PDB file of C-alpha atoms in Angstrom:
ATOM      1  CA  MET A   1     -66.805   1.267 -72.440  1.00  0.00           C
ATOM      2  CA  SER A   2     -67.500   1.714 -68.735  1.00  0.00           C
ATOM      3  CA  LEU A   3     -69.664  -0.714 -66.829  1.00  0.00           C
ATOM      4  CA  PRO A   4     -73.030   0.437 -65.459  1.00  0.00           C
ATOM      5  CA  PRO A   5     -73.185   0.853 -61.672  1.00  0.00           C
ATOM      6  CA  ARG A   6     -73.818  -2.216 -59.547  1.00  0.00           C
ATOM      7  CA  ALA A   7     -76.288  -2.050 -56.670  1.00  0.00           C
ATOM      8  CA  VAL A   8     -75.185  -4.357 -53.853  1.00  0.00           C
ATOM      9  CA  ILE A   9     -77.971  -5.078 -51.382  1.00  0.00           C
ATOM     10  CA  VAL A  10     -76.535  -6.049 -47.994  1.00  0.00           C
ATOM     11  CA  HIS A  11     -78.693  -7.633 -45.314  1.00  0.00           C
ATOM     12  CA  ARG A  12     -78.464 -10.131 -42.508  1.00  0.00           C
ATOM     13  CA  ALA A  13     -80.519 -13.231 -41.807  1.00  0.00           C
ATOM     14  CA  THR A  14     -83.567 -12.496 -39.698  1.00  0.00           C
ATOM     15  CA  GLU A  15     -84.052 -14.002 -36.274  1.00  0.00           C
ATOM     16  CA  LEU A  16     -86.778 -16.232 -37.742  1.00  0.00           C
ATOM     17  CA  THR A  17     -84.475 -17.560 -40.464  1.00  0.00           C
ATOM     18  CA  GLU A  18     -81.700 -18.284 -37.970  1.00  0.00           C
ATOM     19  CA  LEU A  19     -84.087 -19.963 -35.525  1.00  0.00           C
ATOM     20  CA  VAL A  20     -85.595 -22.264 -38.173  1.00  0.00           C
ATOM     21  CA  ALA A  21     -82.097 -23.151 -39.393  1.00  0.00           C
ATOM     22  CA  ARG A  22     -81.071 -24.012 -35.834  1.00  0.00           C
ATOM     23  CA  HIS A  23     -84.127 -26.136 -34.986  1.00  0.00           C
ATOM     24  CA  GLY A  24     -84.751 -27.715 -38.369  1.00  0.00           C
ATOM     25  CA  THR A  25     -88.420 -26.861 -38.860  1.00  0.00           C
ATOM     26  CA  ARG A  26     -90.744 -23.945 -38.278  1.00  0.00           C
ATOM     27  CA  GLN A  27     -92.830 -26.081 -35.912  1.00  0.00           C
ATOM     28  CA  GLN A  28     -89.820 -26.902 -33.746  1.00  0.00           C
ATOM     29  CA  ALA A  29     -88.814 -23.241 -33.695  1.00  0.00           C
ATOM     30  CA  GLY A  30     -92.318 -22.298 -32.531  1.00  0.00           C
ATOM     31  CA  PHE A  31     -92.174 -24.951 -29.803  1.00  0.00           C
ATOM     32  CA  PHE A  32     -88.819 -23.626 -28.615  1.00  0.00           C
ATOM     33  CA  LEU A  33     -90.158 -20.056 -28.405  1.00  0.00           C
ATOM     34  CA  ALA A  34     -93.369 -21.080 -26.677  1.00  0.00           C
ATOM     35  CA  GLY A  35     -91.327 -22.712 -23.924  1.00  0.00           C
ATOM     36  CA  ARG A  36     -89.747 -19.318 -23.261  1.00  0.00           C
ATOM     37  CA  GLY A  37     -92.914 -17.279 -23.295  1.00  0.00           C
ATOM     38  CA  ARG A  38     -92.466 -15.903 -26.815  1.00  0.00           C
ATOM     39  CA  ASP A  39     -94.654 -16.113 -29.896  1.00  0.00           C
ATOM     40  CA  LEU A  40     -93.566 -16.995 -33.402  1.00  0.00           C
ATOM     41  CA  ALA A  41     -95.888 -14.266 -34.693  1.00  0.00           C
ATOM     42  CA  GLU A  42     -93.496 -11.589 -33.390  1.00  0.00           C
ATOM     43  CA  LEU A  43     -90.635 -13.021 -35.425  1.00  0.00           C
ATOM     44  CA  ASP A  44     -92.929 -13.466 -38.419  1.00  0.00           C
ATOM     45  CA  ALA A  45     -93.787  -9.761 -38.368  1.00  0.00           C
ATOM     46  CA  ARG A  46     -90.149  -8.702 -38.194  1.00  0.00           C
ATOM     47  CA  HIS A  47     -89.177 -11.158 -40.928  1.00  0.00           C
ATOM     48  CA  GLN A  48     -91.949  -9.865 -43.171  1.00  0.00           C
ATOM     49  CA  ALA A  49     -90.925  -6.242 -42.547  1.00  0.00           C
ATOM     50  CA  GLN A  50     -87.440  -7.016 -43.828  1.00  0.00           C
ATOM     51  CA  GLN A  51     -88.738  -8.984 -46.808  1.00  0.00           C
ATOM     52  CA  ASP A  52     -91.045  -6.108 -47.741  1.00  0.00           C
ATOM     53  CA  ALA A  53     -88.156  -3.627 -47.457  1.00  0.00           C
ATOM     54  CA  LEU A  54     -85.907  -5.817 -49.624  1.00  0.00           C
ATOM     55  CA  ALA A  55     -88.628  -6.126 -52.261  1.00  0.00           C
ATOM     56  CA  THR A  56     -89.199  -2.350 -52.308  1.00  0.00           C
ATOM     57  CA  VAL A  57     -85.470  -1.680 -52.578  1.00  0.00           C
ATOM     58  CA  SER A  58     -85.001  -4.209 -55.372  1.00  0.00           C
ATOM     59  CA  ALA A  59     -87.870  -2.709 -57.381  1.00  0.00           C
ATOM     60  CA  ALA A  60     -86.345   0.783 -57.132  1.00  0.00           C
ATOM     61  CA  ILE A  61     -82.995  -0.174 -58.703  1.00  0.00           C
ATOM     62  CA  PRO A  62     -82.817   1.005 -62.337  1.00  0.00           C
ATOM     63  CA  LEU A  63     -83.249  -1.804 -64.869  1.00  0.00           C
ATOM     64  CA  ASP A  64     -79.972  -1.006 -66.614  1.00  0.00           C
ATOM     65  CA  TRP A  65     -77.948  -1.354 -63.390  1.00  0.00           C
ATOM     66  CA  ARG A  66     -76.229  -4.555 -62.411  1.00  0.00           C
ATOM     67  CA  ARG A  67     -77.162  -5.950 -59.021  1.00  0.00           C
ATOM     68  CA  ALA A  68     -75.917  -8.345 -56.353  1.00  0.00           C
ATOM     69  CA  VAL A  69     -76.938  -9.465 -52.863  1.00  0.00           C
ATOM     70  CA  ALA A  70     -74.572 -10.051 -49.928  1.00  0.00           C
ATOM     71  CA  GLU A  71     -75.498 -11.548 -46.569  1.00  0.00           C
ATOM     72  CA  ARG A  72     -73.710 -10.208 -43.491  1.00  0.00           C
ATOM     73  CA  ASN A  73     -71.871 -13.448 -42.762  1.00  0.00           C
ATOM     74  CA  ASP A  74     -70.444 -13.502 -46.296  1.00  0.00           C
ATOM     75  CA  LEU A  75     -69.056  -9.961 -46.354  1.00  0.00           C
ATOM     76  CA  ASP A  76     -65.446 -11.013 -45.753  1.00  0.00           C
ATOM     77  CA  ARG A  77     -65.638 -13.154 -48.926  1.00  0.00           C
ATOM     78  CA  PHE A  78     -67.586 -10.725 -51.122  1.00  0.00           C
ATOM     79  CA  GLY A  79     -65.722  -8.806 -53.801  1.00  0.00           C
ATOM     80  CA  PHE A  80     -66.800  -5.155 -53.821  1.00  0.00           C
ATOM     81  CA  GLY A  81     -65.975  -3.129 -56.924  1.00  0.00           C
ATOM     82  CA  PRO A  82     -65.191   0.592 -57.299  1.00  0.00           C
ATOM     83  CA  GLU A  83     -68.447   1.194 -59.211  1.00  0.00           C
ATOM     84  CA  ASP A  84     -70.667  -0.363 -56.505  1.00  0.00           C
ATOM     85  CA  VAL A  85     -73.433   1.444 -54.661  1.00  0.00           C
ATOM     86  CA  VAL A  86     -74.024  -0.387 -51.378  1.00  0.00           C
ATOM     87  CA  ILE A  87     -77.566  -0.532 -49.991  1.00  0.00           C
ATOM     88  CA  ALA A  88     -77.616  -1.740 -46.382  1.00  0.00           C
ATOM     89  CA  VAL A  89     -81.091  -2.931 -45.348  1.00  0.00           C
ATOM     90  CA  GLY A  90     -81.275  -3.602 -41.622  1.00  0.00           C
ATOM     91  CA  GLN A  91     -80.016  -2.315 -38.294  1.00  0.00           C
ATOM     92  CA  ASP A  92     -77.457   0.461 -37.808  1.00  0.00           C
ATOM     93  CA  GLY A  93     -74.792  -2.114 -37.023  1.00  0.00           C
ATOM     94  CA  LEU A  94     -75.064  -3.544 -40.522  1.00  0.00           C
ATOM     95  CA  VAL A  95     -73.488  -0.381 -41.946  1.00  0.00           C
ATOM     96  CA  ALA A  96     -70.569  -0.774 -39.539  1.00  0.00           C
ATOM     97  CA  ASN A  97     -70.225  -4.424 -40.564  1.00  0.00           C
ATOM     98  CA  VAL A  98     -69.914  -3.582 -44.263  1.00  0.00           C
ATOM     99  CA  ALA A  99     -67.874  -0.356 -43.943  1.00  0.00           C
ATOM    100  CA  LYS A 100     -64.599  -2.150 -43.171  1.00  0.00           C
ATOM    101  CA  TYR A 101     -64.700  -3.910 -46.555  1.00  0.00           C
ATOM    102  CA  LEU A 102     -65.233  -0.754 -48.635  1.00  0.00           C
ATOM    103  CA  ASP A 103     -62.925   1.803 -50.184  1.00  0.00           C
ATOM    104  CA  GLY A 104     -64.988   4.929 -50.762  1.00  0.00           C
ATOM    105  CA  GLN A 105     -68.099   3.322 -52.278  1.00  0.00           C
ATOM    106  CA  PRO A 106     -71.301   5.184 -51.293  1.00  0.00           C
ATOM    107  CA  VAL A 107     -73.528   3.484 -48.727  1.00  0.00           C
ATOM    108  CA  ILE A 108     -77.287   4.002 -48.420  1.00  0.00           C
ATOM    109  CA  GLY A 109     -78.770   2.934 -45.085  1.00  0.00           C
ATOM    110  CA  ILE A 110     -82.353   1.608 -45.286  1.00  0.00           C
ATOM    111  CA  ASN A 111     -84.329   1.048 -42.086  1.00  0.00           C
ATOM    112  CA  PRO A 112     -86.936  -1.740 -42.392  1.00  0.00           C
ATOM    113  CA  GLU A 113     -88.152  -1.299 -38.793  1.00  0.00           C
ATOM    114  CA  PRO A 114     -88.153   2.368 -37.700  1.00  0.00           C
ATOM    115  CA  SER A 115     -90.015   1.437 -34.506  1.00  0.00           C
ATOM    116  CA  ARG A 116     -87.066  -0.751 -33.405  1.00  0.00           C
ATOM    117  CA  ASN A 117     -83.920   0.673 -35.015  1.00  0.00           C
ATOM    118  CA  PRO A 118     -82.612   4.127 -34.002  1.00  0.00           C
ATOM    119  CA  GLY A 119     -81.676   4.858 -37.609  1.00  0.00           C
ATOM    120  CA  VAL A 120     -78.394   6.673 -36.947  1.00  0.00           C
ATOM    121  CA  LEU A 121     -76.716   4.915 -39.886  1.00  0.00           C
ATOM    122  CA  VAL A 122     -79.880   3.621 -41.580  1.00  0.00           C
ATOM    123  CA  PRO A 123     -81.993   6.797 -41.606  1.00  0.00           C
ATOM    124  CA  HIS A 124     -83.999   6.188 -44.785  1.00  0.00           C
ATOM    125  CA  GLU A 125     -87.277   4.445 -45.579  1.00  0.00           C
ATOM    126  CA  PRO A 126     -87.269   1.830 -48.373  1.00  0.00           C
ATOM    127  CA  THR A 127     -89.501   4.024 -50.548  1.00  0.00           C
ATOM    128  CA  ALA A 128     -86.825   6.753 -50.604  1.00  0.00           C
ATOM    129  CA  LEU A 129     -84.266   4.654 -52.453  1.00  0.00           C
ATOM    130  CA  ALA A 130     -85.060   5.834 -55.994  1.00  0.00           C
ATOM    131  CA  ASP A 131     -84.253   9.445 -55.064  1.00  0.00           C
ATOM    132  CA  LEU A 132     -81.238   8.443 -52.972  1.00  0.00           C
ATOM    133  CA  LEU A 133     -79.632   6.638 -55.901  1.00  0.00           C
ATOM    134  CA  ARG A 134     -79.492  10.014 -57.671  1.00  0.00           C
ATOM    135  CA  SER A 135     -78.176  11.903 -54.632  1.00  0.00           C
ATOM    136  CA  SER A 136     -74.649  13.271 -54.497  1.00  0.00           C
ATOM    137  CA  GLN A 137     -74.852  14.365 -50.863  1.00  0.00           C
ATOM    138  CA  VAL A 138     -72.711  12.237 -48.586  1.00  0.00           C
ATOM    139  CA  ALA A 139     -71.294  12.485 -45.079  1.00  0.00           C
ATOM    140  CA  GLU A 140     -67.713  11.288 -44.748  1.00  0.00           C
ATOM    141  CA  HIS A 141     -67.571   9.321 -41.500  1.00  0.00           C
ATOM    142  CA  THR A 142     -64.145   8.870 -39.924  1.00  0.00           C
ATOM    143  CA  MET A 143     -62.905   5.297 -39.568  1.00  0.00           C
ATOM    144  CA  VAL A 144     -60.238   3.746 -37.353  1.00  0.00           C
ATOM    145  CA  ALA A 145     -57.353   1.548 -38.535  1.00  0.00           C
ATOM    146  CA  ALA A 146     -55.263  -0.949 -36.571  1.00  0.00           C
ATOM    147  CA  SER A 147     -51.930  -2.008 -38.103  1.00  0.00           C
ATOM    148  CA  THR A 148     -49.546  -4.651 -36.744  1.00  0.00           C
ATOM    149  CA  ASP A 149     -45.772  -4.655 -37.143  1.00  0.00           C
ATOM    150  CA  ASP A 150     -45.988  -7.685 -39.466  1.00  0.00           C
ATOM    151  CA  GLY A 151     -48.227  -5.938 -42.005  1.00  0.00           C
ATOM    152  CA  GLN A 152     -51.716  -6.951 -40.942  1.00  0.00           C
ATOM    153  CA  GLN A 153     -54.423  -4.268 -40.975  1.00  0.00           C
ATOM    154  CA  LEU A 154     -58.007  -3.975 -39.806  1.00  0.00           C
ATOM    155  CA  LEU A 155     -60.542  -1.188 -40.379  1.00  0.00           C
ATOM    156  CA  ALA A 156     -63.599  -0.342 -38.291  1.00  0.00           C
ATOM    157  CA  LEU A 157     -66.329   2.273 -38.312  1.00  0.00           C
ATOM    158  CA  ASN A 158     -67.211   2.303 -34.609  1.00  0.00           C
ATOM    159  CA  GLU A 159     -64.250   1.111 -32.592  1.00  0.00           C
ATOM    160  CA  VAL A 160     -61.276  -1.224 -32.381  1.00  0.00           C
ATOM    161  CA  TYR A 161     -60.750  -3.448 -29.341  1.00  0.00           C
ATOM    162  CA  VAL A 162     -57.275  -4.601 -28.319  1.00  0.00           C
ATOM    163  CA  GLY A 163     -57.082  -7.083 -25.479  1.00  0.00           C
ATOM    164  CA  HIS A 164     -57.309 -10.681 -24.363  1.00  0.00           C
ATOM    165  CA  ARG A 165     -59.494 -12.953 -26.484  1.00  0.00           C
ATOM    166  CA  THR A 166     -61.785 -13.714 -23.513  1.00  0.00           C
ATOM    167  CA  HIS A 167     -61.645 -10.175 -22.087  1.00  0.00           C
ATOM    168  CA  GLN A 168     -59.532 -11.345 -19.145  1.00  0.00           C
ATOM    169  CA  SER A 169     -56.508  -9.359 -17.987  1.00  0.00           C
ATOM    170  CA  ALA A 170     -54.397  -8.278 -20.947  1.00  0.00           C
ATOM    171  CA  ARG A 171     -50.754  -7.327 -20.344  1.00  0.00           C
ATOM    172  CA  TYR A 172     -49.038  -4.852 -22.632  1.00  0.00           C
ATOM    173  CA  ARG A 173     -47.036  -1.638 -22.842  1.00  0.00           C
ATOM    174  CA  LEU A 174     -49.033   1.404 -23.956  1.00  0.00           C
ATOM    175  CA  ALA A 175     -47.475   4.391 -25.719  1.00  0.00           C
ATOM    176  CA  SER A 176     -49.730   7.394 -26.283  1.00  0.00           C
ATOM    177  CA  PRO A 177     -48.884  10.793 -27.855  1.00  0.00           C
ATOM    178  CA  ASP A 178     -49.536  12.595 -24.582  1.00  0.00           C
ATOM    179  CA  GLY A 179     -47.573  10.446 -22.160  1.00  0.00           C
ATOM    180  CA  LEU A 180     -44.578   8.210 -21.508  1.00  0.00           C
ATOM    181  CA  PRO A 181     -44.907   4.480 -22.223  1.00  0.00           C
ATOM    182  CA  GLU A 182     -46.706   2.658 -19.421  1.00  0.00           C
ATOM    183  CA  ARG A 183     -46.941  -1.048 -18.676  1.00  0.00           C
ATOM    184  CA  GLN A 184     -50.586  -1.911 -17.979  1.00  0.00           C
ATOM    185  CA  SER A 185     -52.848  -4.810 -17.107  1.00  0.00           C
ATOM    186  CA  SER A 186     -56.488  -4.281 -18.070  1.00  0.00           C
ATOM    187  CA  SER A 187     -59.539  -5.844 -19.663  1.00  0.00           C
ATOM    188  CA  GLY A 188     -58.610  -4.235 -22.963  1.00  0.00           C
ATOM    189  CA  ILE A 189     -58.388  -0.945 -24.825  1.00  0.00           C
ATOM    190  CA  LEU A 190     -61.101   0.698 -26.909  1.00  0.00           C
ATOM    191  CA  VAL A 191     -60.219   3.163 -29.664  1.00  0.00           C
ATOM    192  CA  GLY A 192     -63.318   4.649 -31.252  1.00  0.00           C
ATOM    193  CA  THR A 193     -64.546   7.143 -33.814  1.00  0.00           C
ATOM    194  CA  GLY A 194     -67.262   9.753 -33.417  1.00  0.00           C
ATOM    195  CA  THR A 195     -69.703   7.202 -34.824  1.00  0.00           C
ATOM    196  CA  GLY A 196     -68.618   4.710 -32.173  1.00  0.00           C
ATOM    197  CA  ALA A 197     -68.813   7.406 -29.508  1.00  0.00           C
ATOM    198  CA  THR A 198     -72.546   6.695 -29.317  1.00  0.00           C
ATOM    199  CA  GLY A 199     -71.948   3.059 -28.380  1.00  0.00           C
ATOM    200  CA  TRP A 200     -69.257   1.076 -26.535  1.00  0.00           C
ATOM    201  CA  CYS A 201     -66.907   4.051 -26.149  1.00  0.00           C
ATOM    202  CA  ARG A 202     -69.703   6.196 -24.778  1.00  0.00           C
ATOM    203  CA  SER A 203     -70.391   3.527 -22.166  1.00  0.00           C
ATOM    204  CA  ALA A 204     -66.748   3.678 -21.018  1.00  0.00           C
ATOM    205  CA  TRP A 205     -66.779   7.501 -21.147  1.00  0.00           C
ATOM    206  CA  GLN A 206     -69.977   7.758 -19.110  1.00  0.00           C
ATOM    207  CA  GLU A 207     -69.076   5.115 -16.543  1.00  0.00           C
ATOM    208  CA  ARG A 208     -65.864   6.901 -15.539  1.00  0.00           C
ATOM    209  CA  HIS A 209     -67.453  10.397 -15.736  1.00  0.00           C
ATOM    210  CA  SER A 210     -64.776  11.414 -18.227  1.00  0.00           C
ATOM    211  CA  SER A 211     -64.266  15.071 -19.089  1.00  0.00           C
ATOM    212  CA  LEU A 212     -63.121  14.258 -22.643  1.00  0.00           C
ATOM    213  CA  ALA A 213     -65.089  15.952 -25.427  1.00  0.00           C
ATOM    214  CA  LEU A 214     -66.161  13.025 -27.606  1.00  0.00           C
ATOM    215  CA  PRO A 215     -65.726  13.537 -31.363  1.00  0.00           C
ATOM    216  CA  THR A 216     -68.570  13.709 -33.883  1.00  0.00           C
ATOM    217  CA  PRO A 217     -68.867  11.119 -36.679  1.00  0.00           C
ATOM    218  CA  THR A 218     -67.142  13.351 -39.246  1.00  0.00           C
ATOM    219  CA  ASP A 219     -64.372  14.659 -36.964  1.00  0.00           C
ATOM    220  CA  PRO A 220     -60.913  13.281 -37.916  1.00  0.00           C
ATOM    221  CA  VAL A 221     -60.393  12.431 -34.255  1.00  0.00           C
ATOM    222  CA  LEU A 222     -60.489   9.211 -32.217  1.00  0.00           C
ATOM    223  CA  CYS A 223     -61.168   8.700 -28.526  1.00  0.00           C
ATOM    224  CA  TRP A 224     -59.532   5.906 -26.535  1.00  0.00           C
ATOM    225  CA  PHE A 225     -60.206   4.281 -23.177  1.00  0.00           C
ATOM    226  CA  VAL A 226     -58.403   1.624 -21.154  1.00  0.00           C
ATOM    227  CA  ARG A 227     -60.960  -0.669 -19.540  1.00  0.00           C
ATOM    228  CA  GLU A 228     -60.483  -1.461 -15.835  1.00  0.00           C
ATOM    229  CA  ALA A 229     -56.756  -0.782 -15.623  1.00  0.00           C
ATOM    230  CA  TRP A 230     -55.192  -2.582 -12.639  1.00  0.00           C
ATOM    231  CA  PRO A 231     -52.655  -0.761 -10.416  1.00  0.00           C
ATOM    232  CA  SER A 232     -49.802  -2.910  -9.127  1.00  0.00           C
ATOM    233  CA  PRO A 233     -46.055  -2.625  -8.455  1.00  0.00           C
ATOM    234  CA  ALA A 234     -45.476  -3.591 -12.118  1.00  0.00           C
ATOM    235  CA  THR A 235     -48.443  -1.908 -13.859  1.00  0.00           C
ATOM    236  CA  GLY A 236     -49.765   1.648 -13.877  1.00  0.00           C
ATOM    237  CA  THR A 237     -53.012   3.532 -14.419  1.00  0.00           C
ATOM    238  CA  ASP A 238     -51.799   7.036 -15.280  1.00  0.00           C
ATOM    239  CA  HIS A 239     -52.743   6.918 -18.973  1.00  0.00           C
ATOM    240  CA  THR A 240     -56.200   5.457 -19.445  1.00  0.00           C
ATOM    241  CA  GLU A 241     -57.974   7.820 -21.871  1.00  0.00           C
ATOM    242  CA  GLY A 242     -57.336  10.435 -24.498  1.00  0.00           C
ATOM    243  CA  LEU A 243     -57.915  11.761 -27.996  1.00  0.00           C
ATOM    244  CA  LEU A 244     -56.016  10.934 -31.176  1.00  0.00           C
ATOM    245  CA  LYS A 245     -55.673  13.263 -34.141  1.00  0.00           C
ATOM    246  CA  ALA A 246     -54.024  12.270 -37.400  1.00  0.00           C
ATOM    247  CA  PRO A 247     -51.193  11.437 -37.800  1.00  0.00           C
ATOM    248  CA  ASP A 248     -50.832  10.495 -34.108  1.00  0.00           C
ATOM    249  CA  SER A 249     -51.287   6.865 -33.114  1.00  0.00           C
ATOM    250  CA  LEU A 250     -51.709   4.724 -30.028  1.00  0.00           C
ATOM    251  CA  THR A 251     -49.136   1.923 -29.897  1.00  0.00           C
ATOM    252  CA  ILE A 252     -49.676  -1.260 -27.893  1.00  0.00           C
ATOM    253  CA  THR A 253     -46.778  -3.692 -27.438  1.00  0.00           C
ATOM    254  CA  ALA A 254     -48.051  -7.116 -26.359  1.00  0.00           C
ATOM    255  CA  GLU A 255     -46.744  -8.771 -23.218  1.00  0.00           C
ATOM    256  CA  SER A 256     -49.316 -11.573 -23.531  1.00  0.00           C
ATOM    257  CA  ASP A 257     -51.304 -13.035 -26.413  1.00  0.00           C
ATOM    258  CA  LEU A 258     -53.759 -10.383 -27.627  1.00  0.00           C
ATOM    259  CA  VAL A 259     -56.422 -10.029 -30.309  1.00  0.00           C
ATOM    260  CA  VAL A 260     -57.615  -7.015 -32.257  1.00  0.00           C
ATOM    261  CA  PHE A 261     -61.136  -6.820 -33.668  1.00  0.00           C
ATOM    262  CA  GLY A 262     -63.420  -4.093 -34.924  1.00  0.00           C
ATOM    263  CA  ASP A 263     -67.103  -3.264 -34.478  1.00  0.00           C
ATOM    264  CA  GLY A 264     -67.754  -6.282 -32.272  1.00  0.00           C
ATOM    265  CA  MET A 265     -66.957  -8.816 -35.017  1.00  0.00           C
ATOM    266  CA  GLU A 266     -64.848 -11.250 -32.994  1.00  0.00           C
ATOM    267  CA  SER A 267     -64.828 -13.724 -35.881  1.00  0.00           C
ATOM    268  CA  ASP A 268     -62.606 -11.360 -37.897  1.00  0.00           C
ATOM    269  CA  THR A 269     -59.543 -10.646 -35.779  1.00  0.00           C
ATOM    270  CA  LEU A 270     -55.836  -9.928 -35.852  1.00  0.00           C
ATOM    271  CA  SER A 271     -53.621 -11.779 -33.393  1.00  0.00           C
ATOM    272  CA  ILE A 272     -50.403 -10.527 -31.823  1.00  0.00           C
ATOM    273  CA  THR A 273     -48.100 -12.248 -29.378  1.00  0.00           C
ATOM    274  CA  TRP A 274     -45.366 -11.252 -26.935  1.00  0.00           C
ATOM    275  CA  GLY A 275     -43.201  -8.422 -28.288  1.00  0.00           C
ATOM    276  CA  GLN A 276     -45.408  -7.616 -31.280  1.00  0.00           C
ATOM    277  CA  ARG A 277     -46.861  -4.137 -31.742  1.00  0.00           C
ATOM    278  CA  VAL A 278     -50.156  -2.808 -33.020  1.00  0.00           C
ATOM    279  CA  SER A 279     -50.682   0.865 -33.847  1.00  0.00           C
ATOM    280  CA  VAL A 280     -54.175   2.386 -33.918  1.00  0.00           C
ATOM    281  CA  ALA A 281     -54.870   5.662 -35.709  1.00  0.00           C
ATOM    282  CA  VAL A 282     -57.348   7.581 -37.861  1.00  0.00           C
ATOM    283  CA  ALA A 283     -57.832   5.605 -41.086  1.00  0.00           C
ATOM    284  CA  SER A 284     -57.152   7.118 -44.479  1.00  0.00           C
ATOM    285  CA  THR A 285     -60.399   5.498 -45.699  1.00  0.00           C
ATOM    286  CA  LYS A 286     -63.735   7.081 -44.825  1.00  0.00           C
ATOM    287  CA  LEU A 287     -67.296   5.775 -44.955  1.00  0.00           C
ATOM    288  CA  HIS A 288     -69.321   7.693 -47.555  1.00  0.00           C
ATOM    289  CA  LEU A 289     -72.861   7.619 -46.148  1.00  0.00           C
ATOM    290  CA  VAL A 290     -75.542   8.987 -48.476  1.00  0.00           C
ATOM    291  CA  LEU A 291     -77.684  11.651 -46.798  1.00  0.00           C
TER     292      LEU A 291
END
């Protein structure tokens, strides 16, 4: 007998919750904000908007479904099952945070604050959930995978960063499909998907006035950019951007201690040291975002 579906509601602590936890009491949190020209009422309104959205979402889940709740900071310890339907209630970045821990489970993005969040990955209102749970329409967003030569792997929805832990000069040898290996010194390498091409990668693309055609979220293509490559007698700057199509990969061989993290989550990293390699390519896993 098969198990009924499980609705997993994913959210993150509000700014109000984090501030009260940091300062001990609501009164102390209000005093702290007042000293910086802010009002606790603003945080109250945002906190209430999320609570209202969570309540609406919870009420829309069928009674015969199982349910669970996961907070953003606990995602790396949460056990997702193949029958789960993930409901992300929050900012667009929350979908990216949860995507790396999934393996094809559908994700529904709920936007509790349309006036603040763009809604690229959380396009739906809380009241739409009942219909969305019956929807079979999904968009398969490309993801990026980083794999080290000792078997470690990391997935990301937006982009992978490879570089020095503090974003200082990273030294490595870069091998791309369209060029000979090149020793470089830079502030790191970004390898992003079409979803990530609206964020950090787009910033790099725009700043250098790149002529690359950035991929769309569902294209099986990655874009990559070397940040602030430094020319010297020992390091080059000939290969600093490009596109990757499966099964091609970008290979970085460390010549200093480097870290690899995805979607800005620096608390969840891979580490490589001198002589180790990390390969970055289109992931076999995709994010299934409910339309």
